[in-house]
Coordinates of C-alpha atoms in Angstrom, one line a residue:
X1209 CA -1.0 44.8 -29.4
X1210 CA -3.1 42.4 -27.9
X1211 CA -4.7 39.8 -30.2
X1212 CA -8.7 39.2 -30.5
X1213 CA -10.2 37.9 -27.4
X1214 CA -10.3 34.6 -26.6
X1215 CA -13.6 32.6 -27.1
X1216 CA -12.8 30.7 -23.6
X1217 CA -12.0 34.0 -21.7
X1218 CA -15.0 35.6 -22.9
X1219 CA -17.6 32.4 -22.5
X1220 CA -19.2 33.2 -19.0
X1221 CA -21.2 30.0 -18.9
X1222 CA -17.7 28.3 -19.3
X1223 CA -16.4 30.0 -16.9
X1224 CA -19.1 29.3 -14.1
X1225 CA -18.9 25.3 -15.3
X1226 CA -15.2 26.0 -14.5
X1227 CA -15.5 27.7 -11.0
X1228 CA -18.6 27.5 -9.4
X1229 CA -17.5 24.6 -7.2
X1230 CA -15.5 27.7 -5.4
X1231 CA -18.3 30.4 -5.9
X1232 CA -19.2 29.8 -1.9
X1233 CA -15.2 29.8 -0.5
X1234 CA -14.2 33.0 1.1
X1235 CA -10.6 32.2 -0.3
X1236 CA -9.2 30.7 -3.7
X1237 CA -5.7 30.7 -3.8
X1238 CA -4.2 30.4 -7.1
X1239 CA -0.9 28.3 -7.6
X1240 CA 0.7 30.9 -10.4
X1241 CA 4.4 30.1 -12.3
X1242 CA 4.4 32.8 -14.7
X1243 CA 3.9 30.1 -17.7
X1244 CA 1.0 29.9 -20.3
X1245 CA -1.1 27.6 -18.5
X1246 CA -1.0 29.2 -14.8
X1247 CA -1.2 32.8 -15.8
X1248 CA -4.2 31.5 -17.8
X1249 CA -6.0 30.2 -14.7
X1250 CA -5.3 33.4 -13.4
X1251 CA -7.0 35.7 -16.2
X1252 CA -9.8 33.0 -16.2
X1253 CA -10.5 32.7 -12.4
X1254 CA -10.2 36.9 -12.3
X1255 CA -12.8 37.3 -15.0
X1256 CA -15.3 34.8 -13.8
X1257 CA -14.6 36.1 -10.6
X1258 CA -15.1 40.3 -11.4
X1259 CA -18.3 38.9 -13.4
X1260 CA -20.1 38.0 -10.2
X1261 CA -21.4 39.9 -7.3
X1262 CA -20.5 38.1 -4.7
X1263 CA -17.6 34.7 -4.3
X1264 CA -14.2 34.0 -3.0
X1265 CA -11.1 36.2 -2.1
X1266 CA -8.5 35.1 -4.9
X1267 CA -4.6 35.0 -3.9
X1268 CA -2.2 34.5 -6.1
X1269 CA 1.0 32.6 -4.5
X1270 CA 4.2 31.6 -6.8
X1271 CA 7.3 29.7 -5.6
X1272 CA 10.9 31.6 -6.6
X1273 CA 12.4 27.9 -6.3
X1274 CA 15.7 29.3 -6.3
X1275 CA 16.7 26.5 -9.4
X1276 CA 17.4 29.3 -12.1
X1277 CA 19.2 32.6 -11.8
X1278 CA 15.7 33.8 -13.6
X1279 CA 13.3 32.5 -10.9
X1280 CA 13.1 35.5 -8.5
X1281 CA 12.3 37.8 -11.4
X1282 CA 9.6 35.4 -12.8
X1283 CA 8.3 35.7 -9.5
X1284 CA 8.1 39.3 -9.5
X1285 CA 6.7 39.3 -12.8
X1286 CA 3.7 36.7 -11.7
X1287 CA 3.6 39.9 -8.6
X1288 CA 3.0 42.4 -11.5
X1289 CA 0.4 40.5 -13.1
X1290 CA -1.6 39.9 -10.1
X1291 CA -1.4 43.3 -9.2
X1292 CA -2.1 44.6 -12.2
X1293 CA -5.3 42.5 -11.8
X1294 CA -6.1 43.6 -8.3
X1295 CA -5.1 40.3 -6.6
X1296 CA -3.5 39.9 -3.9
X1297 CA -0.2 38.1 -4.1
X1298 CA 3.0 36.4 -2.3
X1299 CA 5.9 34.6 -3.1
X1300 CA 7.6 31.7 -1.7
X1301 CA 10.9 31.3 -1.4
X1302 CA 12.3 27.4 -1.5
X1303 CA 15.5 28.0 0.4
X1304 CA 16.4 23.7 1.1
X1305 CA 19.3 22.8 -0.7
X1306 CA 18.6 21.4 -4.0
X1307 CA 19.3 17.3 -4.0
X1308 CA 22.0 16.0 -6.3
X1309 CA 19.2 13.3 -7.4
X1310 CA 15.1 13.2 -8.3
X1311 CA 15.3 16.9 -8.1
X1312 CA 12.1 16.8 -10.4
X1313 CA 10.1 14.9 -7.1
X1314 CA 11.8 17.0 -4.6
X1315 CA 10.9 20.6 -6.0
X1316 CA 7.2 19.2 -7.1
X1317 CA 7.3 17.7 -3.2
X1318 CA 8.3 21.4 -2.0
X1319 CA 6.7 23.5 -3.9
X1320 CA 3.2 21.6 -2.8
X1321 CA 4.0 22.2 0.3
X1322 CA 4.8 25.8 0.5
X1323 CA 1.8 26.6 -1.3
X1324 CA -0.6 24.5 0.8
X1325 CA 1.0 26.3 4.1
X1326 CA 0.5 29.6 2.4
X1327 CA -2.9 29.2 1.4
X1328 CA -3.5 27.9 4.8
X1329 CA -1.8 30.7 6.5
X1330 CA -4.2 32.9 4.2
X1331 CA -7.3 31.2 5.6
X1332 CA -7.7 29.8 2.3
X1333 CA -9.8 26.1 2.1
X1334 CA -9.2 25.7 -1.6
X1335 CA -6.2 25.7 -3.4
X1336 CA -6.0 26.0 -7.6
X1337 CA -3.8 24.1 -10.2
X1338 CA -3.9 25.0 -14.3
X1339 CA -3.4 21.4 -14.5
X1340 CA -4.9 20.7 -17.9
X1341 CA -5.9 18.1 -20.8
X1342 CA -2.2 17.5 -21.7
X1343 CA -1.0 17.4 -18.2
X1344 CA -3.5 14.7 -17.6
X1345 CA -2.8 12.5 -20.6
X1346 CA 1.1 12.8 -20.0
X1347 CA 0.7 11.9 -16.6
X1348 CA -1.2 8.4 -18.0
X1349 CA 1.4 7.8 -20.1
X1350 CA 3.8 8.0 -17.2
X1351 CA 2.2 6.5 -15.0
X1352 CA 1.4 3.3 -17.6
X1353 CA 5.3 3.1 -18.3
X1354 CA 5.4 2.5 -14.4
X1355 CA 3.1 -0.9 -14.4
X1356 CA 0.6 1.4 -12.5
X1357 CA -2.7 -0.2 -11.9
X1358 CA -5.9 1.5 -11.6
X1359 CA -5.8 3.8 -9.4
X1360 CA -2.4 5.2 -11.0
X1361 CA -3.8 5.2 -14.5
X1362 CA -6.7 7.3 -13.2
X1363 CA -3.9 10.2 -13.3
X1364 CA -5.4 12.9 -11.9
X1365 CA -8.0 13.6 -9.8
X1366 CA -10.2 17.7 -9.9
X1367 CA -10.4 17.4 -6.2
X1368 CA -8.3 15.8 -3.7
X1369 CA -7.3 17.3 0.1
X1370 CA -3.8 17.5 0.9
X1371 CA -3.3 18.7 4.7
X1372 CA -6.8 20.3 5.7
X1373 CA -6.6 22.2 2.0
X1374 CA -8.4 21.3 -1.4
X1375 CA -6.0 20.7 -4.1
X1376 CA -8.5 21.5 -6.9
X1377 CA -7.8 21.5 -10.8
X1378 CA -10.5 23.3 -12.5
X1379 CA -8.5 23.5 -16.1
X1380 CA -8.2 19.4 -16.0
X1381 CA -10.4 19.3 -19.4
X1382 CA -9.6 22.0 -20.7
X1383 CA -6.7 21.9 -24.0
X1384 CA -3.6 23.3 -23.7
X1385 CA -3.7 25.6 -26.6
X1386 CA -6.8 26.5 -25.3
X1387 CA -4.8 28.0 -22.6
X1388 CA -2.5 29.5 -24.8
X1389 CA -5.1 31.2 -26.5
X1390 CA -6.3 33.2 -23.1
X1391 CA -2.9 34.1 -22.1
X1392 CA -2.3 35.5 -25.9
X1393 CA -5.5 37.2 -26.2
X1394 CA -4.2 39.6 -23.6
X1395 CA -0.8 40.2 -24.9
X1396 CA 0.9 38.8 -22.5
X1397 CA 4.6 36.9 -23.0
X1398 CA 4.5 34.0 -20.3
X1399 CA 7.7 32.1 -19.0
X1400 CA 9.3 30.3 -20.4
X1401 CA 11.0 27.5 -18.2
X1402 CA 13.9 25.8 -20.0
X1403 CA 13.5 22.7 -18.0
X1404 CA 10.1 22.5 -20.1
X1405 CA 12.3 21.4 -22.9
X1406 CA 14.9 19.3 -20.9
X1407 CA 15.0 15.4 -21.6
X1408 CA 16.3 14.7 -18.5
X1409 CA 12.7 15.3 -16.9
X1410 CA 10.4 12.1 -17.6
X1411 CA 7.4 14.2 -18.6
X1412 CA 9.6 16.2 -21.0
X1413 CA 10.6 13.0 -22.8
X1414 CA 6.6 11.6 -22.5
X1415 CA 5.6 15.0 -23.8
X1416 CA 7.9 14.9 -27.0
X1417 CA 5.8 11.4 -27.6
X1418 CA 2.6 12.6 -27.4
X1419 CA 2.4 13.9 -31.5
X1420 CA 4.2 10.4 -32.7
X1421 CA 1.1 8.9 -30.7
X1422 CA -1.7 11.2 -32.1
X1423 CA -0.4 10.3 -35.3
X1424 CA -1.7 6.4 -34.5
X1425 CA -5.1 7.9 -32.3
X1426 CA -3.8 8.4 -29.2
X1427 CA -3.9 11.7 -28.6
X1428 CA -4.3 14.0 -25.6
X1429 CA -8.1 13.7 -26.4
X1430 CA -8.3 9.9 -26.0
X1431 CA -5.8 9.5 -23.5
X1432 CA -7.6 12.1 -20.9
X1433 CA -10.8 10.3 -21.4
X1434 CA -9.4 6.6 -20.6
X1435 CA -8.0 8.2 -17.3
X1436 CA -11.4 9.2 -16.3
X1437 CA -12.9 6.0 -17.1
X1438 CA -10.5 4.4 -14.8
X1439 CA -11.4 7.2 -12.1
X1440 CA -14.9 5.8 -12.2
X1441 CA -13.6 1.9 -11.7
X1442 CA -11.3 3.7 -9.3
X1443 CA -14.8 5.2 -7.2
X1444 CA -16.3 1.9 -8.0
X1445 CA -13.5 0.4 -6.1
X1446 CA -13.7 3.0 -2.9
X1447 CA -17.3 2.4 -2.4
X1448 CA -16.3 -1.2 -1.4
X1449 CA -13.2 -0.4 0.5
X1450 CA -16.0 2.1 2.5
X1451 CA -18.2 -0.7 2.9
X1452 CA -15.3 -2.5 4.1
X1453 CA -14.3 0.2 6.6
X1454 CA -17.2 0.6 7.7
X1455 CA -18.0 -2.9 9.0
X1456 CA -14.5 -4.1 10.0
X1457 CA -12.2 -1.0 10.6
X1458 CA -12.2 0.9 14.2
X1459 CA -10.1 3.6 15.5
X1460 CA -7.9 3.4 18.7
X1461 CA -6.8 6.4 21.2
X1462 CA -3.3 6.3 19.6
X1463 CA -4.7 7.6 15.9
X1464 CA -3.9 3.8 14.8
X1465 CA -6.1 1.2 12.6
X1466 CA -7.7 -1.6 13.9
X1467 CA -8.8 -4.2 10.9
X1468 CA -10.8 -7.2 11.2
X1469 CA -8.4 -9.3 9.1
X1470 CA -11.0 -12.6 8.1
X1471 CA -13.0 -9.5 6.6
X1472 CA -10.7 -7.9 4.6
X1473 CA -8.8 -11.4 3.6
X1474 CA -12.5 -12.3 2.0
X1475 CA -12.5 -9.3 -0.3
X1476 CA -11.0 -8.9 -4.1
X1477 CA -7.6 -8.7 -4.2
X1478 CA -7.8 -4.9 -5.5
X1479 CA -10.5 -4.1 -3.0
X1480 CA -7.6 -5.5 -0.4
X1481 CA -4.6 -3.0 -1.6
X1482 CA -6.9 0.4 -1.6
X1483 CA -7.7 -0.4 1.9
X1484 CA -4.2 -0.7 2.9
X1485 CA -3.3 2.2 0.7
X1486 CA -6.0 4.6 2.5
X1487 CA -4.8 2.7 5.9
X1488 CA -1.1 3.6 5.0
X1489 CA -1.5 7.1 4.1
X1490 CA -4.0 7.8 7.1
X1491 CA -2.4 6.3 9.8
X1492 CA 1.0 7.6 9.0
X1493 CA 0.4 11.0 8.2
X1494 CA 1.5 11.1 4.4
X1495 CA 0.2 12.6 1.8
X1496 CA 1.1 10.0 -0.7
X1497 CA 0.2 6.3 -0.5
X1498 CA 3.1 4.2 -1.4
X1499 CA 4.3 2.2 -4.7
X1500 CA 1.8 -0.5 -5.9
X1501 CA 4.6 -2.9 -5.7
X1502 CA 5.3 -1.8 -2.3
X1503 CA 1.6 -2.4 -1.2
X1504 CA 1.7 -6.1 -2.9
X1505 CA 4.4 -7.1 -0.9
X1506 CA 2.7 -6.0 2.2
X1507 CA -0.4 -7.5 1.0
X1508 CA 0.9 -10.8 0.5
X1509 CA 2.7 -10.8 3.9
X1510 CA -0.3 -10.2 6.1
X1511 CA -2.3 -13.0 3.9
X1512 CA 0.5 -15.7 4.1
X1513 CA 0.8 -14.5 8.3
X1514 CA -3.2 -15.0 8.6
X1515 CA -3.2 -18.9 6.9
X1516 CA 0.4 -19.7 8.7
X1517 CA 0.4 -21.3 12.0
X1518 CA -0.5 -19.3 15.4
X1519 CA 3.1 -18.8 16.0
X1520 CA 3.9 -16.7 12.6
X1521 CA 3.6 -12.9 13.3
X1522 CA 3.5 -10.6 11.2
X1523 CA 5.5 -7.4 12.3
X1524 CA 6.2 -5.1 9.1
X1525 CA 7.1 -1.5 8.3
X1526 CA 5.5 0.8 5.8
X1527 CA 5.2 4.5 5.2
X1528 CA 6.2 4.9 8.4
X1529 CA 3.4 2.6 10.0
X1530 CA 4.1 -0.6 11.8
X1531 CA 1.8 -3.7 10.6
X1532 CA 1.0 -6.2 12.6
X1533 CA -1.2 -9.3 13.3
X1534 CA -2.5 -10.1 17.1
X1535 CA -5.5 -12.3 17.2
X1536 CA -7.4 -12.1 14.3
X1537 CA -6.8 -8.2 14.6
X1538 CA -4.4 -6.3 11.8
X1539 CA -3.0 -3.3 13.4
X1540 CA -1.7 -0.1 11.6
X1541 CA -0.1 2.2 14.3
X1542 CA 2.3 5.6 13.6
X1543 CA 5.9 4.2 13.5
X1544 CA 8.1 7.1 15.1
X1545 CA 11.3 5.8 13.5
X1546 CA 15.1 6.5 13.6
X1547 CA 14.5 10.5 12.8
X1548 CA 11.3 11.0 15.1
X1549 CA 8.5 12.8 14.0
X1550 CA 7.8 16.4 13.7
X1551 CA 8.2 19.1 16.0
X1552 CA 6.8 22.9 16.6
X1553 CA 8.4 25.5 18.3
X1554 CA 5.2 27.5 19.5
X1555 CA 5.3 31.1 20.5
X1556 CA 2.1 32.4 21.7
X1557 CA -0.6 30.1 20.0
X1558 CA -0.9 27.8 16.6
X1559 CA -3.6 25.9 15.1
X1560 CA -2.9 23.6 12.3
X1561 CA -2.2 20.1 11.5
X1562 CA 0.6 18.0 12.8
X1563 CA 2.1 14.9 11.5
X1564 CA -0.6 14.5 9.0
X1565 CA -2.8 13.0 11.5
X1566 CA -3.8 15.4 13.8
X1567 CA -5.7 19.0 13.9
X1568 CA -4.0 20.5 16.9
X1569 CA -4.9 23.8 18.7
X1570 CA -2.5 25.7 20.8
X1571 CA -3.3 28.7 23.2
X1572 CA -1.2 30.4 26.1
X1573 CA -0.6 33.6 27.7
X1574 CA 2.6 32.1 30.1
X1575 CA 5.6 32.5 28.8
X1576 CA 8.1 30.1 28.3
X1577 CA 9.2 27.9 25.6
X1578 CA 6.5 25.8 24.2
X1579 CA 6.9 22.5 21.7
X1580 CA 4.6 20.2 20.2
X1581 CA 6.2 17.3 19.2
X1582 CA 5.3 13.4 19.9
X1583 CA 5.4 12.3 23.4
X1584 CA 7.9 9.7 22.6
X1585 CA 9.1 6.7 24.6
X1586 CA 10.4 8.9 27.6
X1587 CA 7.3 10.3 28.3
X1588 CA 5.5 6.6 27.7
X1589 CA 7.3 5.2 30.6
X1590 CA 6.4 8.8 32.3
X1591 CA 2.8 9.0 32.5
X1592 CA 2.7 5.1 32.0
X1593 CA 0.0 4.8 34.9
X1594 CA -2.4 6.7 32.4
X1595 CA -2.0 4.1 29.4
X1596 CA -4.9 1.9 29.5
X1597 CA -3.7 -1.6 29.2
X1598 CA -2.8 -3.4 25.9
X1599 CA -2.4 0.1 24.5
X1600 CA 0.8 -0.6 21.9
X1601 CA 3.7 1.4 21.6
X1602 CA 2.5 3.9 19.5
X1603 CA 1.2 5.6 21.8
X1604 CA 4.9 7.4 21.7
X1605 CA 3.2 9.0 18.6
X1606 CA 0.4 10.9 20.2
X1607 CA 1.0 15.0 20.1
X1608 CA 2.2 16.2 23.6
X1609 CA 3.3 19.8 24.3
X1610 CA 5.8 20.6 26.1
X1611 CA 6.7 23.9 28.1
X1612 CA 10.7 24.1 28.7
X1613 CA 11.6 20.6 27.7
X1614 CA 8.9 19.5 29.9
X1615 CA 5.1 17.8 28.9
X1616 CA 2.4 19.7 30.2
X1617 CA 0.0 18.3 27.9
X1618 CA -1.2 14.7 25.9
X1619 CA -4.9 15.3 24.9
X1620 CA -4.8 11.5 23.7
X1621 CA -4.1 10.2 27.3
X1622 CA -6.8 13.1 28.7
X1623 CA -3.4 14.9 30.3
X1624 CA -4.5 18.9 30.3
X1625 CA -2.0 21.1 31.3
X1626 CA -2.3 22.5 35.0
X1627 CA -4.8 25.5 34.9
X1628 CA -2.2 28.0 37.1
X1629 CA -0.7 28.0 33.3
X1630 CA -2.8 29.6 31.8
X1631 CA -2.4 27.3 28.6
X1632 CA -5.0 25.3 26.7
X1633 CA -3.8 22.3 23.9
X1634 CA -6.1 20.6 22.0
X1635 CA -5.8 18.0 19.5
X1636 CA -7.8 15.7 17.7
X1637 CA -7.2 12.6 15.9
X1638 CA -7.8 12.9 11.4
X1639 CA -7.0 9.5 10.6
X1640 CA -10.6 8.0 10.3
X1641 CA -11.2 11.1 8.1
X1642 CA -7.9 10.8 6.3
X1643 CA -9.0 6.7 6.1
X1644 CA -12.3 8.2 4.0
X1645 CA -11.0 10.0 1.4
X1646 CA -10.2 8.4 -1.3
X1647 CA -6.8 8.4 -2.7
X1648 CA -5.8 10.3 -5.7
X1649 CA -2.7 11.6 -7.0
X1650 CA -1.2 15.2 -6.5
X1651 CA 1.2 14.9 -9.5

């Protein structure tokens, strides 16, 4: 028998404060595990939705990650919900083989990255977390047991884009229990994922602390709201990396980063490691920056290589970017490394994002066997009479497509296929878009 209604489930006004960032979208998709706090964001997002006459398409995706013999009938179960509810709904399946080690990063890593395909796939823009008040404060206790600095302790961020799709968190101030409450209210039994109580996960352990600490004031209340006041100092601080960007950054052909380096080298030392975070993460397609410690390092190298002599270089690797100094000039260009970069196996068309860094478009009516993949340091040396001079290596980066093994395409060097194909390839560069948002974590 279902129990009263809940206050939140049945507070319209709430609800629009919650969702009306979306109310223009013609697609929400709904990241859905079956427990309390998901199923909730899909009662609420349903009920705000069916109240209005007009907004989004909702989907409801869930992940059967395959890690418990349970999984594929909790997926099912989040199927019967959503139907039940007149969504529409799909499953992913998470078919890699499970690492022996940091499982917890590897599933989070995949499971983000089935659902953002999927939602893409859907011709969704915007896709929904029931990331919540608890989720927020745990994660600022994690991430202060790190030595995080300000942008880590800023946990969380409501919107962030993560390959061309809004990772959104509408339920980010919203209590747990209150969450509870909604999913209660309509008699339904959630999940219940026995890695939520294993002490082998960090936020399990963190999440066990969190009543000793309420005890002494810091509770979930307190903790939220000292995260977002370091996500304003965090905005503070990308206004001045923008300013920075703006007056001393430039893009080149190759999708790399050009950075006056007496400009940067003159700003605060925080202002200096957001810029090479936003750098990083643009130039080499990720879509995490990496470890503050990481970036210090770097930082320290290219300051001790711009007051060194004129013969100390500075040639460093990072996030699969290669850093380096030449007259004045830092440089951040796509590092191909040992493994190469991605490729597609195309069939009759694509459009989507490759590497990270560019929006690629594909069309064809030949036949044949099409790839897009990077040109690569054979087909450098191929169409070398088309590299304008003192272009760098990474210009092996650039997206090419290739028709039988062979390039018929490389926007970046203005190569368009022969028109007797019958095949069109575009692609255009997102790291100076990429370089302006600012970075926030997806955890």
């Amino acid at each position: 028998m279902p129990a009263a209604d809940s206050s939140l489930l049945n507070d319209g006004a709430r609800l629009d404060d919650l969702f009306a960032p979306f109310a223009e979208t013609e697609c929400l998709a709904l990241a859905v595990s079956g427990g309390a706090d998901s199923l909730a964001l899909l009662l609420l997002a349903q009920r705000w939705r069916t109240a209005r006459p007009t907004g989004p398409d909702l989907l409801v995706l869930t992940v059967d990650h395959g890690l418990r013999p349970e999984s594929a009938a909790e997926a099912r179960f989040v199927g019967e919900i959503a139907k039940r509810h007149g969504l529409r709904f799909q499953s992913l399946l998470w078919t890699d083989p499970a690492p022996l080690r940091g499982i917890e990063a590897a599933a989070r890593a995949a499971r983000y990255a089935l659902l953002l395909d999927a939602a893409r796939q859907a011709g969704a823009t915007h896709l929904a977390t029931a990331h919540h008040r608890d989720d927020q404060a745990e994660t600022f206790l994690m991430r202060l047991a790190r030595g995080s600095g300000v942008y880590g302790l800023a946990a969380m961020a409501r919107d962030v884009e993560r390959a061309g799709i809004r990772l959104v968190r509408p339920l980010l101030d919203v209590p747990h229990d209150d969450l509870v409450d909604v999913v209660r209210a309509v008699g339904l039994q959630p999940v219940d994922d026995p890695h939520n109580a294993d002490p082998a996960f960090d936020r399990v352990r963190f999440r066990r602390l969190m009543p000793i600490l309420a005890a002494e004031g810091l509770d979930a209340e307190t903790l939220a709201a000292t995260a977002k006041r370091l996500g304003r100092a965090a905005a503070a601080l990308d206004s001045y990396v923008g300013r920075l960007f703006e007056r001393a950054a430039t893009l080149d052909a190759t999708g790399g980063v050009r950075l006056d380096a007496a400009a940067w080298n003159g700003e605060p030392e925080e202002v200096r490691l957001r810029a090479l975070a936003r750098i990083l993460r643009a130039a080499g397609g990720a879509a995490y920056v990496p470890r503050l410690e990481s970036l210090e390092t770097l930082e320290m190298a290219m300051r001790q290589a711009l007051q060194g002599e004129p013969s100390v270089k500075l040639a460093r690797t990072l996030a699969g970017v290669l850093i380096d100094l030449r007259q004045g000039v830092y440089r951040f260009q796509r590092e191909p490394g040992r493994e190469g970069l991605a490729e597609i196996t195309v069939e009759s068309g694509f459009s989507g994002i490759w590497d990270g860094r560019f929006a690629v478009r594909m069309t064809s009516g030949a036949a044949g066997a099409f790839t897009i993949g990077a040109l690569g340091a054979e087909g450098r040396r191929q169409f070398a009479v088309c590299v304008p001079k003192g272009m760098p290596r990474a210009i092996e980066a650039l997206p090419a497509l290739r028709r039988n093994g062979e390039i018929v395409a490389v926007p970046g060097l203005g190569i368009a296929a022969d028109a007797a194909l019958g095949v069109g390839f575009e692609a255009s560069s997102l790291v100076g878009e990429r370089m302006l948002e600012p970075v926030r974590s997806a955890e």
